[in-house]
């Protein structure tokens, strides 16, 4: 990938989608980029394969499927998506490379090929890819919420079912990226309907998380701040996705800043916030040291404010019609863009506070207890940081043990 | 659960390696699945041209190659059984036969491609672009891409089989640890299976 940037006739300017026919017409150094994406795809497949086999074969004694922590369940769902969707984009990238080298014609309209078919093949992978990003994030949140509510997770099986439903239905909604690219009305209805259906399991999870906190003994700590703000931004991102999933409104906001706002609320607000929550949750386990909680909370607050200021105006700008992918804008969009720019500075400040705090604490933080959050899952039953091979003796799960059995 | 016992001393788990191989084969099928989608769409759009182009292919060589691969699938399947029966020599002999058949397949493919190239038909050639319709260009483009990718899988399969045969010869693959040979066999069956789809798609449908 990096080689594509620095050598040859300039960096690829196709964007991340490698859309045909430009991707094989451009004179820039595209082949290393395509090759890099292919290798990454292959490693993603093998990672998924590894997780699937591990989860099937290496659970400890008594660890039934219904006692598996939800984070592991979401990794299981993610692994299936990696395994099933990635090969399709793999072969698509191979075709782009062959098209460039030999001029086969598969996506070249001059030789009878159909560039729209390329878009279909690309999104068959690249839509499920966003679920690869969000599912483990949802899993981390599903661990953190019950721990800091000190309460059995609400609807354990519903969360599992919704995870697997997302993995399955998420495979069938790729067409909603192409509503304006040219598609039959019937196809549009189906993709729109399926897009609405895939929103349901995400909503189920949100209800589960909130119901878990209801009447719990809430322990307000940094990971909980991140998890709660995750739910907030994820809901805004998810509901704005429905605006894009309905055919009429999608035509209005297609290719505007609204899409940018939606995407960042989900992938940065969703996955990014959950990533931060997870880092602050497992940090004492990883390093055996506790971070400075005051600075961690301050970092979260600054980051959260910056995030809202950065991305919220983009919803408004998109509704007004500001297109994406332009560096310049018209005068009436000035206020929103200025607010957004300030937001980006605030967000960067928050990020610096968080990173500095974590890096410093990893070296000099106060020693952490084995289980500072009083969590019930297995990783908290070993020393921090865990020894090689994690468990000196393979643990056994008794009939009444469970990952969320809080009393 | 029984996986408990052997994880403590020995990480080897024959069941796990077989599950892993099946999942990998699944991904390979999806890889070719993408090409089958492309093929179906273009066949639907250019039925007449695909018919005309398919006549150009040599069904006899295709049929011979089909029979060859089916036989080689049998020989490698038998070799996994003879390994269980502790007949090391016979196992190696059968693996040798499998490799030879794979090479014969590639030689046939070489002559088949060579004949097409002699006629000026290859992706991007001037003759193809000027003398043929768009549908025929797509047909031959897909023919080269799909049979070429399949041939690449044959070569990978041969390397895996040779590697497994070497391990059988050294004795590290034996009746108690047969996973490598069995997985090589599974992979070879996959290569065979894909050809079973390619043969009718390109040679038989008229």
Coordinates of C-alpha atoms in Angstrom, one line a residue, chain A residues 153-315:
Chain A
X153 CA -26.9 -8.5 31.3
X154 CA -30.5 -8.1 30.2
X155 CA -31.5 -10.4 27.3
X156 CA -28.3 -12.4 26.9
X157 CA -29.8 -14.6 24.2
X158 CA -31.4 -11.7 22.5
X159 CA -28.0 -10.1 22.1
X160 CA -26.6 -13.3 20.7
X161 CA -29.5 -13.6 18.3
X162 CA -29.2 -10.0 17.2
X163 CA -25.5 -10.4 16.6
X164 CA -26.0 -13.4 14.3
X165 CA -28.9 -11.7 12.6
X166 CA -26.7 -8.7 11.8
X167 CA -24.0 -11.0 10.4
X168 CA -26.6 -12.7 8.2
X169 CA -28.8 -9.9 7.0
X170 CA -25.9 -7.5 6.7
X171 CA -24.8 -9.7 3.8
X172 CA -27.9 -8.8 1.8
X173 CA -28.1 -5.0 1.9
X174 CA -25.2 -3.9 -0.2
X175 CA -27.4 -2.4 -2.9
X176 CA -28.3 0.6 -0.7
X177 CA -24.9 2.1 -1.6
X178 CA -26.0 2.2 -5.2
X179 CA -29.6 3.5 -5.2
X180 CA -28.6 6.3 -7.5
X181 CA -26.2 4.3 -9.7
X182 CA -28.9 2.6 -11.8
X183 CA -30.9 -0.3 -10.5
X184 CA -34.4 -1.6 -11.2
X185 CA -37.2 -0.4 -9.0
X186 CA -37.8 -3.9 -7.6
X187 CA -34.2 -4.3 -6.6
X188 CA -34.4 -0.9 -4.9
X189 CA -37.5 -1.9 -2.8
X190 CA -35.8 -5.1 -1.6
X191 CA -32.6 -3.4 -0.7
X192 CA -34.4 -0.7 1.1
X193 CA -36.6 -3.1 3.0
X194 CA -33.6 -5.3 4.0
X195 CA -31.8 -2.2 5.2
X196 CA -34.6 -1.4 7.5
X197 CA -34.7 -5.0 8.7
X198 CA -30.9 -4.9 9.5
X199 CA -31.5 -1.9 11.7
X200 CA -33.8 -3.9 14.1
X201 CA -31.1 -6.1 15.7
X202 CA -29.0 -3.0 16.4
X203 CA -31.9 -1.4 18.1
X204 CA -32.5 -4.6 20.2
X205 CA -29.0 -4.3 21.5
X206 CA -29.5 -0.7 22.5
X207 CA -32.6 -1.7 24.5
X208 CA -30.6 -4.5 26.1
X209 CA -27.8 -2.2 27.2
X210 CA -30.2 0.4 28.6
X211 CA -32.3 -2.3 30.4
X212 CA -29.1 -3.7 31.9
X213 CA -28.3 -0.4 33.5
X214 CA -31.9 0.0 34.8
X215 CA -31.9 -0.5 38.6
X216 CA -28.3 -1.7 38.5
X217 CA -25.7 -0.5 41.1
X218 CA -23.9 1.8 38.7
X219 CA -20.2 2.2 39.3
X220 CA -19.3 5.4 37.4
X221 CA -15.8 4.9 35.9
X222 CA -14.1 6.0 32.7
X223 CA -15.1 2.9 30.6
X224 CA -18.8 3.5 31.5
X225 CA -18.6 7.1 30.4
X226 CA -17.3 5.9 27.0
X227 CA -19.9 3.1 26.8
X228 CA -22.8 5.5 27.7
X229 CA -21.6 8.1 25.1
X230 CA -21.2 5.2 22.6
X231 CA -24.9 4.4 23.0
X232 CA -25.8 8.1 22.5
X233 CA -23.8 8.6 19.3
X234 CA -24.6 5.2 18.0
X235 CA -28.3 5.9 18.2
X236 CA -28.0 9.1 16.3
X237 CA -25.8 7.4 13.7
X238 CA -28.2 4.5 13.4
X239 CA -31.3 6.6 13.1
X240 CA -29.7 8.8 10.4
X241 CA -28.9 5.6 8.6
X242 CA -32.6 5.0 8.1
X243 CA -32.8 8.3 6.3
X244 CA -30.3 7.0 3.9
X245 CA -32.0 3.6 3.7
X246 CA -35.3 5.0 2.5
X247 CA -35.4 5.6 -1.2
X248 CA -36.9 9.0 -1.5
X249 CA -34.8 10.7 1.2
X250 CA -31.6 9.0 0.0
X251 CA -31.9 10.7 -3.4
X252 CA -32.1 14.0 -1.6
X253 CA -29.0 13.5 0.7
X254 CA -27.0 11.1 -1.5
X255 CA -23.3 12.1 -1.9
X256 CA -23.8 15.0 0.6
X257 CA -22.1 15.8 3.9
X258 CA -25.1 14.0 5.5
X259 CA -23.6 10.6 4.5
X260 CA -20.2 11.7 5.9
X261 CA -21.9 12.6 9.2
X262 CA -23.8 9.3 9.3
X263 CA -20.7 7.2 8.5
X264 CA -18.6 9.0 11.2
X265 CA -21.3 8.8 13.8
X266 CA -21.3 5.0 13.3
X267 CA -17.8 4.1 12.5
X268 CA -15.9 6.7 14.5
X269 CA -18.6 7.4 17.1
X270 CA -19.6 3.8 17.3
X271 CA -16.4 1.8 16.8
X272 CA -14.1 4.5 18.0
X273 CA -15.9 5.2 21.3
X274 CA -16.2 1.5 21.9
X275 CA -12.5 1.1 21.2
X276 CA -11.7 3.7 23.8
X277 CA -14.2 2.1 26.3
X278 CA -12.5 -1.2 25.7
X279 CA -9.0 0.2 26.1
X280 CA -9.9 1.9 29.4
X281 CA -11.7 -1.3 30.5
X282 CA -8.9 -3.9 29.8
X283 CA -6.0 -1.5 30.4
X284 CA -5.3 -2.6 34.0
X285 CA -5.4 -6.3 32.8
X286 CA -3.0 -5.6 29.9
X287 CA -0.4 -3.6 31.8
X288 CA -1.1 -4.5 35.4
X289 CA -1.2 -0.7 36.1
X290 CA -4.1 1.7 36.5
X291 CA -4.3 4.9 34.5
X292 CA -4.9 8.3 36.1
X293 CA -8.8 8.3 36.2
X294 CA -9.1 12.1 36.5
X295 CA -7.1 12.7 33.3
X296 CA -8.9 9.8 31.6
X297 CA -12.3 11.4 32.4
X298 CA -11.1 14.8 31.2
X299 CA -9.9 13.3 28.0
X300 CA -13.2 11.6 27.4
X301 CA -15.2 14.9 28.0
X302 CA -13.0 17.0 25.7
X303 CA -13.1 14.2 23.0
X304 CA -16.9 13.9 23.3
X305 CA -17.5 17.6 23.0
X306 CA -15.1 17.8 20.0
X307 CA -16.8 14.9 18.3
X308 CA -20.3 16.4 18.6
X309 CA -19.0 19.8 17.4
X310 CA -17.1 18.2 14.5
X311 CA -19.8 15.9 13.0
X312 CA -23.2 17.3 14.0
X313 CA -23.0 20.3 11.7
X314 CA -22.4 17.9 8.8
X315 CA -25.9 16.6 9.1

